[in-house]
PDB file of C-alpha atoms in Angstrom:
ATOM      1  CA  UNK A   1      -4.086  -2.662 -18.463  1.00  0.00           C
ATOM      2  CA  UNK A   2      -3.002  -2.075 -14.874  1.00  0.00           C
ATOM      3  CA  UNK A   3      -3.590   1.406 -13.518  1.00  0.00           C
ATOM      4  CA  UNK A   4      -0.047   1.636 -12.211  1.00  0.00           C
ATOM      5  CA  UNK A   5       2.864  -0.286 -13.691  1.00  0.00           C
ATOM      6  CA  UNK A   6       6.401  -0.655 -12.436  1.00  0.00           C
ATOM      7  CA  UNK A   7       9.506  -2.483 -13.562  1.00  0.00           C
ATOM      8  CA  UNK A   8       9.751  -5.216 -10.928  1.00  0.00           C
ATOM      9  CA  UNK A   9      13.559  -5.290 -11.092  1.00  0.00           C
ATOM     10  CA  UNK A  10      15.462  -6.389  -9.189  1.00  0.00           C
ATOM     11  CA  UNK A  11      17.939  -3.574  -9.429  1.00  0.00           C
ATOM     12  CA  UNK A  12      21.149  -4.885  -7.936  1.00  0.00           C
ATOM     13  CA  UNK A  13      23.616  -2.065  -7.251  1.00  0.00           C
ATOM     14  CA  UNK A  14      26.814  -1.590  -5.224  1.00  0.00           C
ATOM     15  CA  UNK A  15      26.953   0.691  -2.236  1.00  0.00           C
ATOM     16  CA  UNK A  16      27.469   4.289  -3.275  1.00  0.00           C
ATOM     17  CA  UNK A  17      25.864   3.849  -6.687  1.00  0.00           C
ATOM     18  CA  UNK A  18      22.930   5.787  -8.077  1.00  0.00           C
ATOM     19  CA  UNK A  19      19.815   3.872  -9.027  1.00  0.00           C
ATOM     20  CA  UNK A  20      16.711   5.193 -10.722  1.00  0.00           C
ATOM     21  CA  UNK A  21      13.444   3.667 -11.820  1.00  0.00           C
ATOM     22  CA  UNK A  22      10.080   4.739 -13.142  1.00  0.00           C
ATOM     23  CA  UNK A  23       6.424   4.068 -12.700  1.00  0.00           C
ATOM     24  CA  UNK A  24       3.724   4.706 -15.309  1.00  0.00           C
ATOM     25  CA  UNK A  25       0.059   5.389 -14.631  1.00  0.00           C
ATOM     26  CA  UNK A  26      -2.903   5.101 -16.975  1.00  0.00           C
ATOM     27  CA  UNK A  27      -5.403   7.621 -15.592  1.00  0.00           C
ATOM     28  CA  UNK A  28      -4.553  11.071 -16.922  1.00  0.00           C
ATOM     29  CA  UNK A  29      -6.814  12.603 -14.267  1.00  0.00           C
ATOM     30  CA  UNK A  30      -4.689  11.210 -11.416  1.00  0.00           C
ATOM     31  CA  UNK A  31      -4.097  13.837  -8.808  1.00  0.00           C
ATOM     32  CA  UNK A  32      -1.508  12.812  -6.246  1.00  0.00           C
ATOM     33  CA  UNK A  33       1.571  10.663  -6.422  1.00  0.00           C
ATOM     34  CA  UNK A  34       3.671   8.920  -3.819  1.00  0.00           C
ATOM     35  CA  UNK A  35       6.517   6.518  -3.275  1.00  0.00           C
ATOM     36  CA  UNK A  36       6.146   3.977  -0.474  1.00  0.00           C
ATOM     37  CA  UNK A  37       8.870   1.685   0.780  1.00  0.00           C
ATOM     38  CA  UNK A  38       8.210  -1.903   1.812  1.00  0.00           C
ATOM     39  CA  UNK A  39      10.795  -4.039   3.553  1.00  0.00           C
ATOM     40  CA  UNK A  40      10.621  -7.803   3.269  1.00  0.00           C
ATOM     41  CA  UNK A  41       7.518  -9.166   5.035  1.00  0.00           C
ATOM     42  CA  UNK A  42       6.728  -5.758   6.515  1.00  0.00           C
ATOM     43  CA  UNK A  43       4.033  -3.172   5.921  1.00  0.00           C
ATOM     44  CA  UNK A  44       4.466  -0.351   3.380  1.00  0.00           C
ATOM     45  CA  UNK A  45       5.532   3.028   4.720  1.00  0.00           C
ATOM     46  CA  UNK A  46       5.423   6.416   3.035  1.00  0.00           C
ATOM     47  CA  UNK A  47       8.809   7.394   1.624  1.00  0.00           C
ATOM     48  CA  UNK A  48       7.856  10.657  -0.021  1.00  0.00           C
ATOM     49  CA  UNK A  49       5.155  12.490  -1.895  1.00  0.00           C
ATOM     50  CA  UNK A  50       5.870  13.525  -5.488  1.00  0.00           C
ATOM     51  CA  UNK A  51       5.189  17.131  -6.408  1.00  0.00           C
ATOM     52  CA  UNK A  52       4.726  18.589  -9.866  1.00  0.00           C
ATOM     53  CA  UNK A  53       8.002  20.493  -9.748  1.00  0.00           C
ATOM     54  CA  UNK A  54       9.947  17.509  -8.467  1.00  0.00           C
ATOM     55  CA  UNK A  55      11.282  17.214  -4.956  1.00  0.00           C
ATOM     56  CA  UNK A  56      14.190  15.910  -2.943  1.00  0.00           C
ATOM     57  CA  UNK A  57      14.411  14.303   0.445  1.00  0.00           C
ATOM     58  CA  UNK A  58      18.029  13.740   1.319  1.00  0.00           C
ATOM     59  CA  UNK A  59      19.417  11.191  -1.128  1.00  0.00           C
ATOM     60  CA  UNK A  60      16.041  10.598  -2.742  1.00  0.00           C
ATOM     61  CA  UNK A  61      14.708  12.602  -5.681  1.00  0.00           C
ATOM     62  CA  UNK A  62      11.238  12.182  -7.122  1.00  0.00           C
ATOM     63  CA  UNK A  63      10.017  13.572 -10.441  1.00  0.00           C
ATOM     64  CA  UNK A  64       6.605  13.749 -12.070  1.00  0.00           C
ATOM     65  CA  UNK A  65       5.997  13.911 -15.811  1.00  0.00           C
ATOM     66  CA  UNK A  66       2.296  14.469 -16.370  1.00  0.00           C
ATOM     67  CA  UNK A  67       2.594  14.646 -20.165  1.00  0.00           C
ATOM     68  CA  UNK A  68       4.052  11.156 -20.355  1.00  0.00           C
ATOM     69  CA  UNK A  69       2.235   9.941 -17.254  1.00  0.00           C
ATOM     70  CA  UNK A  70       5.140   8.650 -15.259  1.00  0.00           C
ATOM     71  CA  UNK A  71       6.897   9.316 -11.999  1.00  0.00           C
ATOM     72  CA  UNK A  72      10.451   8.465 -11.140  1.00  0.00           C
ATOM     73  CA  UNK A  73      12.555   7.842  -8.075  1.00  0.00           C
ATOM     74  CA  UNK A  74      16.307   8.327  -7.948  1.00  0.00           C
ATOM     75  CA  UNK A  75      18.446   7.173  -5.051  1.00  0.00           C
ATOM     76  CA  UNK A  76      21.940   8.675  -4.792  1.00  0.00           C
ATOM     77  CA  UNK A  77      24.835   7.233  -2.811  1.00  0.00           C
ATOM     78  CA  UNK A  78      22.963   3.991  -2.148  1.00  0.00           C
ATOM     79  CA  UNK A  79      23.207   2.435   1.309  1.00  0.00           C
ATOM     80  CA  UNK A  80      22.718  -1.169   2.302  1.00  0.00           C
ATOM     81  CA  UNK A  81      19.653   0.002   4.231  1.00  0.00           C
ATOM     82  CA  UNK A  82      18.041   1.198   0.989  1.00  0.00           C
ATOM     83  CA  UNK A  83      17.442  -2.427   0.003  1.00  0.00           C
ATOM     84  CA  UNK A  84      13.669  -2.732  -0.191  1.00  0.00           C
ATOM     85  CA  UNK A  85      10.732  -2.781  -2.557  1.00  0.00           C
ATOM     86  CA  UNK A  86       9.545   0.640  -3.662  1.00  0.00           C
ATOM     87  CA  UNK A  87       5.843   0.995  -4.388  1.00  0.00           C
ATOM     88  CA  UNK A  88       4.454   3.646  -6.666  1.00  0.00           C
ATOM     89  CA  UNK A  89       1.066   4.969  -5.513  1.00  0.00           C
ATOM     90  CA  UNK A  90      -1.339   7.143  -7.478  1.00  0.00           C
ATOM     91  CA  UNK A  91      -4.515   8.840  -6.287  1.00  0.00           C
ATOM     92  CA  UNK A  92      -7.505   9.096  -8.604  1.00  0.00           C
ATOM     93  CA  UNK A  93      -9.914  12.055  -8.575  1.00  0.00           C
ATOM     94  CA  UNK A  94     -12.221  10.044  -6.286  1.00  0.00           C
ATOM     95  CA  UNK A  95      -9.263   9.785  -3.899  1.00  0.00           C
ATOM     96  CA  UNK A  96      -8.922   6.044  -4.317  1.00  0.00           C
ATOM     97  CA  UNK A  97      -5.344   4.871  -4.217  1.00  0.00           C
ATOM     98  CA  UNK A  98      -3.807   2.545  -6.792  1.00  0.00           C
ATOM     99  CA  UNK A  99      -0.600   0.706  -5.998  1.00  0.00           C
ATOM    100  CA  UNK A 100       2.043  -0.582  -8.363  1.00  0.00           C
ATOM    101  CA  UNK A 101       3.427  -4.061  -7.779  1.00  0.00           C
ATOM    102  CA  UNK A 102       6.748  -2.591  -6.686  1.00  0.00           C
ATOM    103  CA  UNK A 103      10.373  -2.312  -7.803  1.00  0.00           C
ATOM    104  CA  UNK A 104      12.889  -4.306  -5.814  1.00  0.00           C
ATOM    105  CA  UNK A 105      16.243  -2.711  -5.091  1.00  0.00           C
ATOM    106  CA  UNK A 106      19.140  -4.645  -3.609  1.00  0.00           C
ATOM    107  CA  UNK A 107      22.230  -2.740  -2.530  1.00  0.00           C
ATOM    108  CA  UNK A 108      25.324  -4.933  -2.106  1.00  0.00           C
ATOM    109  CA  UNK A 109      28.454  -4.227  -0.096  1.00  0.00           C
TER     110      UNK A 109
ATOM    111  CA  UNK B   1       0.877   5.482  20.252  1.00  0.00           C
ATOM    112  CA  UNK B   2       0.323   2.118  18.542  1.00  0.00           C
ATOM    113  CA  UNK B   3      -0.764   3.447  15.123  1.00  0.00           C
ATOM    114  CA  UNK B   4      -2.575   0.672  13.259  1.00  0.00           C
ATOM    115  CA  UNK B   5      -2.817  -2.742  14.875  1.00  0.00           C
ATOM    116  CA  UNK B   6      -4.025  -5.977  13.295  1.00  0.00           C
ATOM    117  CA  UNK B   7      -4.862  -9.373  14.715  1.00  0.00           C
ATOM    118  CA  UNK B   8      -4.039 -12.128  14.180  1.00  0.00           C
ATOM    119  CA  UNK B   9      -0.567 -11.951  12.600  1.00  0.00           C
ATOM    120  CA  UNK B  10      -0.812 -15.456  11.155  1.00  0.00           C
ATOM    121  CA  UNK B  11      -3.734 -17.762  10.464  1.00  0.00           C
ATOM    122  CA  UNK B  12      -4.254 -21.104   8.746  1.00  0.00           C
ATOM    123  CA  UNK B  13      -7.787 -22.040   7.718  1.00  0.00           C
ATOM    124  CA  UNK B  14      -9.367 -24.974   5.983  1.00  0.00           C
ATOM    125  CA  UNK B  15     -11.549 -24.368   2.943  1.00  0.00           C
ATOM    126  CA  UNK B  16     -15.023 -23.344   4.044  1.00  0.00           C
ATOM    127  CA  UNK B  17     -14.049 -22.041   7.477  1.00  0.00           C
ATOM    128  CA  UNK B  18     -14.842 -18.495   8.470  1.00  0.00           C
ATOM    129  CA  UNK B  19     -12.831 -15.908  10.324  1.00  0.00           C
ATOM    130  CA  UNK B  20     -12.651 -12.202  11.105  1.00  0.00           C
ATOM    131  CA  UNK B  21      -9.536 -10.083  10.801  1.00  0.00           C
ATOM    132  CA  UNK B  22      -9.453  -7.245  13.301  1.00  0.00           C
ATOM    133  CA  UNK B  23      -7.991  -3.794  12.737  1.00  0.00           C
ATOM    134  CA  UNK B  24      -7.823  -0.758  14.988  1.00  0.00           C
ATOM    135  CA  UNK B  25      -6.219   2.673  14.704  1.00  0.00           C
ATOM    136  CA  UNK B  26      -5.621   5.240  17.400  1.00  0.00           C
ATOM    137  CA  UNK B  27      -4.865   8.236  15.168  1.00  0.00           C
ATOM    138  CA  UNK B  28      -8.456   9.487  14.890  1.00  0.00           C
ATOM    139  CA  UNK B  29      -8.476   9.035  11.101  1.00  0.00           C
ATOM    140  CA  UNK B  30     -11.780   8.971   9.272  1.00  0.00           C
ATOM    141  CA  UNK B  31     -10.761   6.652   6.415  1.00  0.00           C
ATOM    142  CA  UNK B  32      -9.788   3.026   6.807  1.00  0.00           C
ATOM    143  CA  UNK B  33      -8.927   0.383   4.189  1.00  0.00           C
ATOM    144  CA  UNK B  34      -8.422  -3.329   3.706  1.00  0.00           C
ATOM    145  CA  UNK B  35      -5.943  -4.560   1.087  1.00  0.00           C
ATOM    146  CA  UNK B  36      -4.601  -7.885   0.029  1.00  0.00           C
ATOM    147  CA  UNK B  37      -1.106  -8.318  -1.339  1.00  0.00           C
ATOM    148  CA  UNK B  38      -0.144 -11.191  -3.605  1.00  0.00           C
ATOM    149  CA  UNK B  39       3.200 -11.777  -5.326  1.00  0.00           C
ATOM    150  CA  UNK B  40       3.538  -9.681  -8.479  1.00  0.00           C
ATOM    151  CA  UNK B  41       0.122  -8.073  -7.988  1.00  0.00           C
ATOM    152  CA  UNK B  42       0.745  -5.174  -5.663  1.00  0.00           C
ATOM    153  CA  UNK B  43      -1.806  -4.157  -3.081  1.00  0.00           C
ATOM    154  CA  UNK B  44      -5.409  -4.521  -4.175  1.00  0.00           C
ATOM    155  CA  UNK B  45      -8.218  -2.761  -2.354  1.00  0.00           C
ATOM    156  CA  UNK B  46     -10.873  -5.077  -0.924  1.00  0.00           C
ATOM    157  CA  UNK B  47     -13.117  -2.627   0.942  1.00  0.00           C
ATOM    158  CA  UNK B  48     -12.792   0.807   2.397  1.00  0.00           C
ATOM    159  CA  UNK B  49     -14.623   3.035   4.830  1.00  0.00           C
ATOM    160  CA  UNK B  50     -14.483   6.770   4.189  1.00  0.00           C
ATOM    161  CA  UNK B  51     -15.984   7.520   7.581  1.00  0.00           C
ATOM    162  CA  UNK B  52     -17.644   5.858  10.526  1.00  0.00           C
ATOM    163  CA  UNK B  53     -20.870   4.238   9.393  1.00  0.00           C
ATOM    164  CA  UNK B  54     -19.972   3.914   5.704  1.00  0.00           C
ATOM    165  CA  UNK B  55     -18.306   1.142   3.735  1.00  0.00           C
ATOM    166  CA  UNK B  56     -17.684   0.681   0.018  1.00  0.00           C
ATOM    167  CA  UNK B  57     -16.387  -2.036  -2.248  1.00  0.00           C
ATOM    168  CA  UNK B  58     -12.938  -1.823  -3.678  1.00  0.00           C
ATOM    169  CA  UNK B  59     -11.343  -3.704  -6.538  1.00  0.00           C
ATOM    170  CA  UNK B  60     -11.686  -7.276  -5.181  1.00  0.00           C
ATOM    171  CA  UNK B  61     -14.602  -7.472  -2.700  1.00  0.00           C
ATOM    172  CA  UNK B  62     -16.003 -10.899  -3.577  1.00  0.00           C
ATOM    173  CA  UNK B  63     -15.852 -13.365  -0.703  1.00  0.00           C
ATOM    174  CA  UNK B  64     -15.388 -10.668   1.945  1.00  0.00           C
ATOM    175  CA  UNK B  65     -17.520  -8.524   4.203  1.00  0.00           C
ATOM    176  CA  UNK B  66     -16.533  -5.619   6.430  1.00  0.00           C
ATOM    177  CA  UNK B  67     -17.809  -3.804   9.471  1.00  0.00           C
ATOM    178  CA  UNK B  68     -16.838  -0.315  10.584  1.00  0.00           C
ATOM    179  CA  UNK B  69     -17.616  -0.861  14.222  1.00  0.00           C
ATOM    180  CA  UNK B  70     -16.687   2.659  15.303  1.00  0.00           C
ATOM    181  CA  UNK B  71     -14.138   5.257  14.280  1.00  0.00           C
ATOM    182  CA  UNK B  72     -11.260   3.136  15.565  1.00  0.00           C
ATOM    183  CA  UNK B  73     -12.133  -0.333  14.332  1.00  0.00           C
ATOM    184  CA  UNK B  74     -12.640  -1.844  10.886  1.00  0.00           C
ATOM    185  CA  UNK B  75     -12.953  -5.616  10.600  1.00  0.00           C
ATOM    186  CA  UNK B  76     -12.775  -7.914   7.579  1.00  0.00           C
ATOM    187  CA  UNK B  77     -14.701 -11.174   7.513  1.00  0.00           C
ATOM    188  CA  UNK B  78     -14.240 -14.222   5.335  1.00  0.00           C
ATOM    189  CA  UNK B  79     -17.489 -16.175   5.499  1.00  0.00           C
ATOM    190  CA  UNK B  80     -16.317 -19.282   3.653  1.00  0.00           C
ATOM    191  CA  UNK B  81     -12.585 -19.258   3.036  1.00  0.00           C
ATOM    192  CA  UNK B  82     -11.188 -20.453  -0.288  1.00  0.00           C
ATOM    193  CA  UNK B  83      -7.580 -21.242  -1.288  1.00  0.00           C
ATOM    194  CA  UNK B  84      -7.669 -18.197  -3.595  1.00  0.00           C
ATOM    195  CA  UNK B  85      -7.908 -16.049  -0.469  1.00  0.00           C
ATOM    196  CA  UNK B  86      -4.447 -17.127   0.662  1.00  0.00           C
ATOM    197  CA  UNK B  87      -2.667 -13.795   0.871  1.00  0.00           C
ATOM    198  CA  UNK B  88      -1.221 -11.127   3.119  1.00  0.00           C
ATOM    199  CA  UNK B  89      -3.904  -8.747   4.345  1.00  0.00           C
ATOM    200  CA  UNK B  90      -3.098  -5.178   5.311  1.00  0.00           C
ATOM    201  CA  UNK B  91      -5.337  -2.738   7.072  1.00  0.00           C
ATOM    202  CA  UNK B  92      -4.614   0.968   6.719  1.00  0.00           C
ATOM    203  CA  UNK B  93      -5.920   4.280   7.914  1.00  0.00           C
ATOM    204  CA  UNK B  94      -5.477   7.508   6.013  1.00  0.00           C
ATOM    205  CA  UNK B  95      -4.657  11.036   7.065  1.00  0.00           C
ATOM    206  CA  UNK B  96      -5.736  13.583   4.491  1.00  0.00           C
ATOM    207  CA  UNK B  97      -5.013  17.247   4.916  1.00  0.00           C
ATOM    208  CA  UNK B  98      -4.568  20.300   2.750  1.00  0.00           C
ATOM    209  CA  UNK B  99      -1.030  19.307   1.807  1.00  0.00           C
ATOM    210  CA  UNK B 100      -0.675  15.805   3.201  1.00  0.00           C
ATOM    211  CA  UNK B 101      -2.091  12.452   2.247  1.00  0.00           C
ATOM    212  CA  UNK B 102      -0.576   9.494   4.057  1.00  0.00           C
ATOM    213  CA  UNK B 103      -1.706   5.942   4.581  1.00  0.00           C
ATOM    214  CA  UNK B 104      -0.543   4.156   7.695  1.00  0.00           C
ATOM    215  CA  UNK B 105      -0.497   0.400   7.481  1.00  0.00           C
ATOM    216  CA  UNK B 106      -0.822  -2.281  10.087  1.00  0.00           C
ATOM    217  CA  UNK B 107       1.767  -5.077  10.252  1.00  0.00           C
ATOM    218  CA  UNK B 108      -0.352  -7.444   8.168  1.00  0.00           C
ATOM    219  CA  UNK B 109      -2.064 -10.787   8.592  1.00  0.00           C
ATOM    220  CA  UNK B 110      -0.604 -13.748   6.735  1.00  0.00           C
ATOM    221  CA  UNK B 111      -3.477 -16.054   5.869  1.00  0.00           C
ATOM    222  CA  UNK B 112      -3.184 -19.517   4.376  1.00  0.00           C
ATOM    223  CA  UNK B 113      -6.284 -21.394   3.245  1.00  0.00           C
ATOM    224  CA  UNK B 114      -5.779 -25.096   2.721  1.00  0.00           C
TER     225      UNK B 114
END
């Protein structure tokens, strides 16, 4: 079983729509959680950290559910520029990072 | 401030050839990493270096070697390239603080082994 699993999508949504997707992790001792964004043929970049109480960054909302071992990302009022692959990243107690394979989001005009 | 730089950006090798991928960071980070990214697989850790002078195996180290030359530079070597090593290789450095934990990636090296 992969340490971090994501629905690969693609999620194809119109501009202005809300899109949400999850990521599950297998190690219950995981400590830190992140969402990275990767544009086509580019390097990943940190989008936001995910805190236990949930957090927002503009149109992006991240949630953590430790009991069910998943994190989520919600994008409100989608823009064309939100089209990308979103990588879920989990840190183990030894501080090693595990990456999901990514969820592809395409926002259409 | 260049962040993380990688060379080369593209490379084509024949089976059995060797090459070294170079990586450098100018952010004074202790930790550096090498990943490979294949379709549908996500990023997989090849090797990492928690600090200057130390290196450790990651998830997929076979067929690779690394050198942490100094705090700035972390190179990845393929001694005898195989078609299974066709991939995109990313180097990263990591900033860890009391409330922050961020990896900064280089632009990647696209390697094809024929």
